[in-house]
Amino acid sequence: MNIPAVEGRGVTYSYGDRQALRGIDFVVAPGAVHGFLGPNGSGKSTLFKLLSTLVAPQAGTLHLLGCDLRSQQHLVRERIGVVFQSPAVDKKLTVRENLLYGGHLYGLRGAALQQRIDELLQHAGLADRAGEKLTTLSGGMRRRVEVAKCLLHRPQLLLLDEASTGLDPAARRDMWSLLRSQQGLTVLFTTHLMEEAAQADQLTLLDQGRIVAGGSPAELVRSVGGEVLEIESDEPEPLAADIRGQFGVAATVIDRLVHVRAANLHAMVGKVMEAHGRRIRRLTVSQPTLEDVFLQVTGKRFEASHGGAA
């Protein structure tokens, strides 16, 4: 039986009277890409600090690669790589120099280090930029350098905190291509971006320090069921009640918008407009998304920082 890459049981953490994590249980399988998705205040930043050994556990048990984070932090640090949200590369050095000095910090030297650098430059698509200073590179390329630096010592587990924030979609794809090129690597990441969360093999949704849903992104979206109809109206509550009574479907009001879920909404839209068109200001039909999953399990919209709602 394989030992989980990460296992938490009853993990609780407080800042004074405020509980950031409220007794969460989770398991990350070896070799998986596991994401933690949550808005501001969900607890994902605190969880990242615990997993990266920046703070010590307070209550519950937390194991990384079979090691207890309370008593074996030194063993954990030797076997993980950490990519923080804030850049940790030197823009005045070249790509190769950043990797060279990063390797020295891991105790790597000589021909073995040079060979590993060449290998990662190739995987990262940076072999032709090795001699250039980071000031000349785009944000996406600098992030790839940072990820490559954290892979130098061949960690078993890589932790990423909002690693692709600020990257355009192409740069984000490049970063994930680099990560998935590392055979057997377990990746655990936190994010507030829905499109990045979809990269996960398994996803855990956090809200106010609790786990509210979990599964593969496809499984979570399927759990919503059918299509999603969103209606803007000056009188959302009466309109939702009328739609429930007339069509026998689930209609709820969240943030003054009527949300309707049913199997074949496109066939129903015309009837809704015919019966209630004068009360409707805007109407949209779409396939469910991870945001709809969060909406369904929490009853509120997913709101995040770093540029607004996900």
PDB file of N, CA, C and O in Angstrom, residues 86-102 105 130-137 141-143 145-146 149:
ATOM      1  N   SER A  86       5.552  35.265  -4.240  1.00  0.00           N
ATOM      2  CA  SER A  86       6.507  36.337  -4.554  1.00  0.00           C
ATOM      3  C   SER A  86       7.752  35.741  -5.193  1.00  0.00           C
ATOM      4  O   SER A  86       8.255  34.707  -4.736  1.00  0.00           O
ATOM      5  N   PRO A  87       8.284  36.377  -6.235  1.00  0.00           N
ATOM      6  CA  PRO A  87       9.463  35.841  -6.938  1.00  0.00           C
ATOM      7  C   PRO A  87      10.665  35.688  -6.016  1.00  0.00           C
ATOM      8  O   PRO A  87      10.889  36.516  -5.130  1.00  0.00           O
ATOM      9  N   ALA A  88      11.438  34.626  -6.228  1.00  0.00           N
ATOM     10  CA  ALA A  88      12.639  34.377  -5.430  1.00  0.00           C
ATOM     11  C   ALA A  88      13.828  34.131  -6.344  1.00  0.00           C
ATOM     12  O   ALA A  88      14.654  33.259  -6.101  1.00  0.00           O
ATOM     13  N   VAL A  89      13.900  34.899  -7.444  1.00  0.00           N
ATOM     14  CA  VAL A  89      15.036  34.818  -8.359  1.00  0.00           C
ATOM     15  C   VAL A  89      15.702  36.189  -8.433  1.00  0.00           C
ATOM     16  O   VAL A  89      15.095  37.209  -8.113  1.00  0.00           O
ATOM     17  N   ASP A  90      16.952  36.186  -8.844  1.00  0.00           N
ATOM     18  CA  ASP A  90      17.726  37.422  -8.934  1.00  0.00           C
ATOM     19  C   ASP A  90      17.697  37.919 -10.375  1.00  0.00           C
ATOM     20  O   ASP A  90      18.274  37.294 -11.268  1.00  0.00           O
ATOM     21  N   LYS A  91      17.055  39.051 -10.599  1.00  0.00           N
ATOM     22  CA  LYS A  91      16.892  39.570 -11.957  1.00  0.00           C
ATOM     23  C   LYS A  91      18.203  40.070 -12.562  1.00  0.00           C
ATOM     24  O   LYS A  91      18.306  40.231 -13.777  1.00  0.00           O
ATOM     25  N   LYS A  92      19.223  40.311 -11.731  1.00  0.00           N
ATOM     26  CA  LYS A  92      20.490  40.815 -12.244  1.00  0.00           C
ATOM     27  C   LYS A  92      21.426  39.689 -12.686  1.00  0.00           C
ATOM     28  O   LYS A  92      22.480  39.950 -13.270  1.00  0.00           O
ATOM     29  N   LEU A  93      21.027  38.454 -12.390  1.00  0.00           N
ATOM     30  CA  LEU A  93      21.823  37.303 -12.814  1.00  0.00           C
ATOM     31  C   LEU A  93      21.218  36.701 -14.074  1.00  0.00           C
ATOM     32  O   LEU A  93      20.051  36.912 -14.388  1.00  0.00           O
ATOM     33  N   THR A  94      22.013  35.913 -14.779  1.00  0.00           N
ATOM     34  CA  THR A  94      21.501  35.212 -15.953  1.00  0.00           C
ATOM     35  C   THR A  94      20.655  34.013 -15.506  1.00  0.00           C
ATOM     36  O   THR A  94      20.653  33.643 -14.324  1.00  0.00           O
ATOM     37  N   VAL A  95      19.995  33.405 -16.464  1.00  0.00           N
ATOM     38  CA  VAL A  95      19.193  32.218 -16.176  1.00  0.00           C
ATOM     39  C   VAL A  95      20.075  31.134 -15.577  1.00  0.00           C
ATOM     40  O   VAL A  95      19.759  30.544 -14.538  1.00  0.00           O
ATOM     41  N   ARG A  96      21.200  30.847 -16.233  1.00  0.00           N
ATOM     42  CA  ARG A  96      22.081  29.779 -15.744  1.00  0.00           C
ATOM     43  C   ARG A  96      22.656  30.126 -14.379  1.00  0.00           C
ATOM     44  O   ARG A  96      22.762  29.240 -13.504  1.00  0.00           O
ATOM     45  N   GLU A  97      23.019  31.378 -14.150  1.00  0.00           N
ATOM     46  CA  GLU A  97      23.577  31.766 -12.847  1.00  0.00           C
ATOM     47  C   GLU A  97      22.553  31.577 -11.731  1.00  0.00           C
ATOM     48  O   GLU A  97      22.895  31.134 -10.628  1.00  0.00           O
ATOM     49  N   ASN A  98      21.289  31.903 -12.003  1.00  0.00           N
ATOM     50  CA  ASN A  98      20.254  31.679 -10.998  1.00  0.00           C
ATOM     51  C   ASN A  98      20.152  30.211 -10.633  1.00  0.00           C
ATOM     52  O   ASN A  98      20.043  29.856  -9.452  1.00  0.00           O
ATOM     53  N   LEU A  99      20.209  29.345 -11.637  1.00  0.00           N
ATOM     54  CA  LEU A  99      20.120  27.913 -11.369  1.00  0.00           C
ATOM     55  C   LEU A  99      21.394  27.390 -10.704  1.00  0.00           C
ATOM     56  O   LEU A  99      21.332  26.504  -9.838  1.00  0.00           O
ATOM     57  N   LEU A 100      22.534  27.933 -11.096  1.00  0.00           N
ATOM     58  CA  LEU A 100      23.805  27.505 -10.508  1.00  0.00           C
ATOM     59  C   LEU A 100      23.847  27.808  -9.010  1.00  0.00           C
ATOM     60  O   LEU A 100      24.147  26.924  -8.197  1.00  0.00           O
ATOM     61  N   TYR A 101      23.508  29.038  -8.644  1.00  0.00           N
ATOM     62  CA  TYR A 101      23.546  29.396  -7.224  1.00  0.00           C
ATOM     63  C   TYR A 101      22.412  28.721  -6.454  1.00  0.00           C
ATOM     64  O   TYR A 101      22.574  28.395  -5.276  1.00  0.00           O
ATOM     65  N   GLY A 102      21.271  28.506  -7.123  1.00  0.00           N
ATOM     66  CA  GLY A 102      20.206  27.746  -6.483  1.00  0.00           C
ATOM     67  C   GLY A 102      20.647  26.330  -6.186  1.00  0.00           C
ATOM     68  O   GLY A 102      20.347  25.777  -5.119  1.00  0.00           O
ATOM     69  N   LEU A 105      22.788  26.084  -3.075  1.00  0.00           N
ATOM     70  CA  LEU A 105      22.012  26.105  -1.832  1.00  0.00           C
ATOM     71  C   LEU A 105      21.502  24.710  -1.479  1.00  0.00           C
ATOM     72  O   LEU A 105      21.294  24.399  -0.302  1.00  0.00           O
ATOM     73  N   ALA A 130      19.772  30.780 -21.771  1.00  0.00           N
ATOM     74  CA  ALA A 130      20.534  30.515 -20.550  1.00  0.00           C
ATOM     75  C   ALA A 130      21.481  31.631 -20.170  1.00  0.00           C
ATOM     76  O   ALA A 130      21.723  31.878 -18.984  1.00  0.00           O
ATOM     77  N   GLY A 131      22.050  32.323 -21.173  1.00  0.00           N
ATOM     78  CA  GLY A 131      23.022  33.374 -20.887  1.00  0.00           C
ATOM     79  C   GLY A 131      22.425  34.759 -20.711  1.00  0.00           C
ATOM     80  O   GLY A 131      23.158  35.731 -20.499  1.00  0.00           O
ATOM     81  N   GLU A 132      21.114  34.876 -20.767  1.00  0.00           N
ATOM     82  CA  GLU A 132      20.463  36.181 -20.661  1.00  0.00           C
ATOM     83  C   GLU A 132      20.077  36.493 -19.217  1.00  0.00           C
ATOM     84  O   GLU A 132      19.678  35.605 -18.453  1.00  0.00           O
ATOM     85  N   LYS A 133      20.166  37.775 -18.858  1.00  0.00           N
ATOM     86  CA  LYS A 133      19.746  38.182 -17.524  1.00  0.00           C
ATOM     87  C   LYS A 133      18.221  38.154 -17.430  1.00  0.00           C
ATOM     88  O   LYS A 133      17.525  38.367 -18.412  1.00  0.00           O
ATOM     89  N   LEU A 134      17.733  37.904 -16.222  1.00  0.00           N
ATOM     90  CA  LEU A 134      16.294  37.780 -16.048  1.00  0.00           C
ATOM     91  C   LEU A 134      15.549  39.081 -16.326  1.00  0.00           C
ATOM     92  O   LEU A 134      14.355  39.064 -16.603  1.00  0.00           O
ATOM     93  N   THR A 135      16.246  40.207 -16.269  1.00  0.00           N
ATOM     94  CA  THR A 135      15.591  41.485 -16.575  1.00  0.00           C
ATOM     95  C   THR A 135      15.099  41.539 -18.016  1.00  0.00           C
ATOM     96  O   THR A 135      14.202  42.317 -18.335  1.00  0.00           O
ATOM     97  N   THR A 136      15.685  40.713 -18.886  1.00  0.00           N
ATOM     98  CA  THR A 136      15.292  40.726 -20.299  1.00  0.00           C
ATOM     99  C   THR A 136      14.157  39.742 -20.594  1.00  0.00           C
ATOM    100  O   THR A 136      13.650  39.718 -21.713  1.00  0.00           O
ATOM    101  N   LEU A 137      13.772  38.922 -19.600  1.00  0.00           N
ATOM    102  CA  LEU A 137      12.778  37.884 -19.829  1.00  0.00           C
ATOM    103  C   LEU A 137      11.384  38.337 -19.412  1.00  0.00           C
ATOM    104  O   LEU A 137      11.223  39.211 -18.561  1.00  0.00           O
ATOM    105  N   MET A 141       8.572  33.567 -18.392  1.00  0.00           N
ATOM    106  CA  MET A 141       9.881  32.909 -18.445  1.00  0.00           C
ATOM    107  C   MET A 141      10.576  32.953 -17.096  1.00  0.00           C
ATOM    108  O   MET A 141      11.213  31.979 -16.681  1.00  0.00           O
ATOM    109  N   ARG A 142      10.449  34.074 -16.385  1.00  0.00           N
ATOM    110  CA  ARG A 142      11.055  34.164 -15.053  1.00  0.00           C
ATOM    111  C   ARG A 142      10.430  33.145 -14.106  1.00  0.00           C
ATOM    112  O   ARG A 142      11.116  32.537 -13.283  1.00  0.00           O
ATOM    113  N   ARG A 143       9.119  32.945 -14.244  1.00  0.00           N
ATOM    114  CA  ARG A 143       8.464  31.957 -13.390  1.00  0.00           C
ATOM    115  C   ARG A 143       8.962  30.551 -13.710  1.00  0.00           C
ATOM    116  O   ARG A 143       9.147  29.718 -12.821  1.00  0.00           O
ATOM    117  N   VAL A 145      11.954  29.831 -14.734  1.00  0.00           N
ATOM    118  CA  VAL A 145      13.276  29.745 -14.108  1.00  0.00           C
ATOM    119  C   VAL A 145      13.131  29.403 -12.634  1.00  0.00           C
ATOM    120  O   VAL A 145      13.851  28.553 -12.094  1.00  0.00           O
ATOM    121  N   GLU A 146      12.167  30.046 -11.988  1.00  0.00           N
ATOM    122  CA  GLU A 146      11.953  29.805 -10.562  1.00  0.00           C
ATOM    123  C   GLU A 146      11.519  28.370 -10.296  1.00  0.00           C
ATOM    124  O   GLU A 146      11.998  27.720  -9.352  1.00  0.00           O
ATOM    125  N   LYS A 149      14.459  26.075 -10.758  1.00  0.00           N
ATOM    126  CA  LYS A 149      15.379  26.147  -9.615  1.00  0.00           C
ATOM    127  C   LYS A 149      14.917  25.232  -8.483  1.00  0.00           C
ATOM    128  O   LYS A 149      15.721  24.551  -7.837  1.00  0.00           O
TER     129      LYS A 149
END
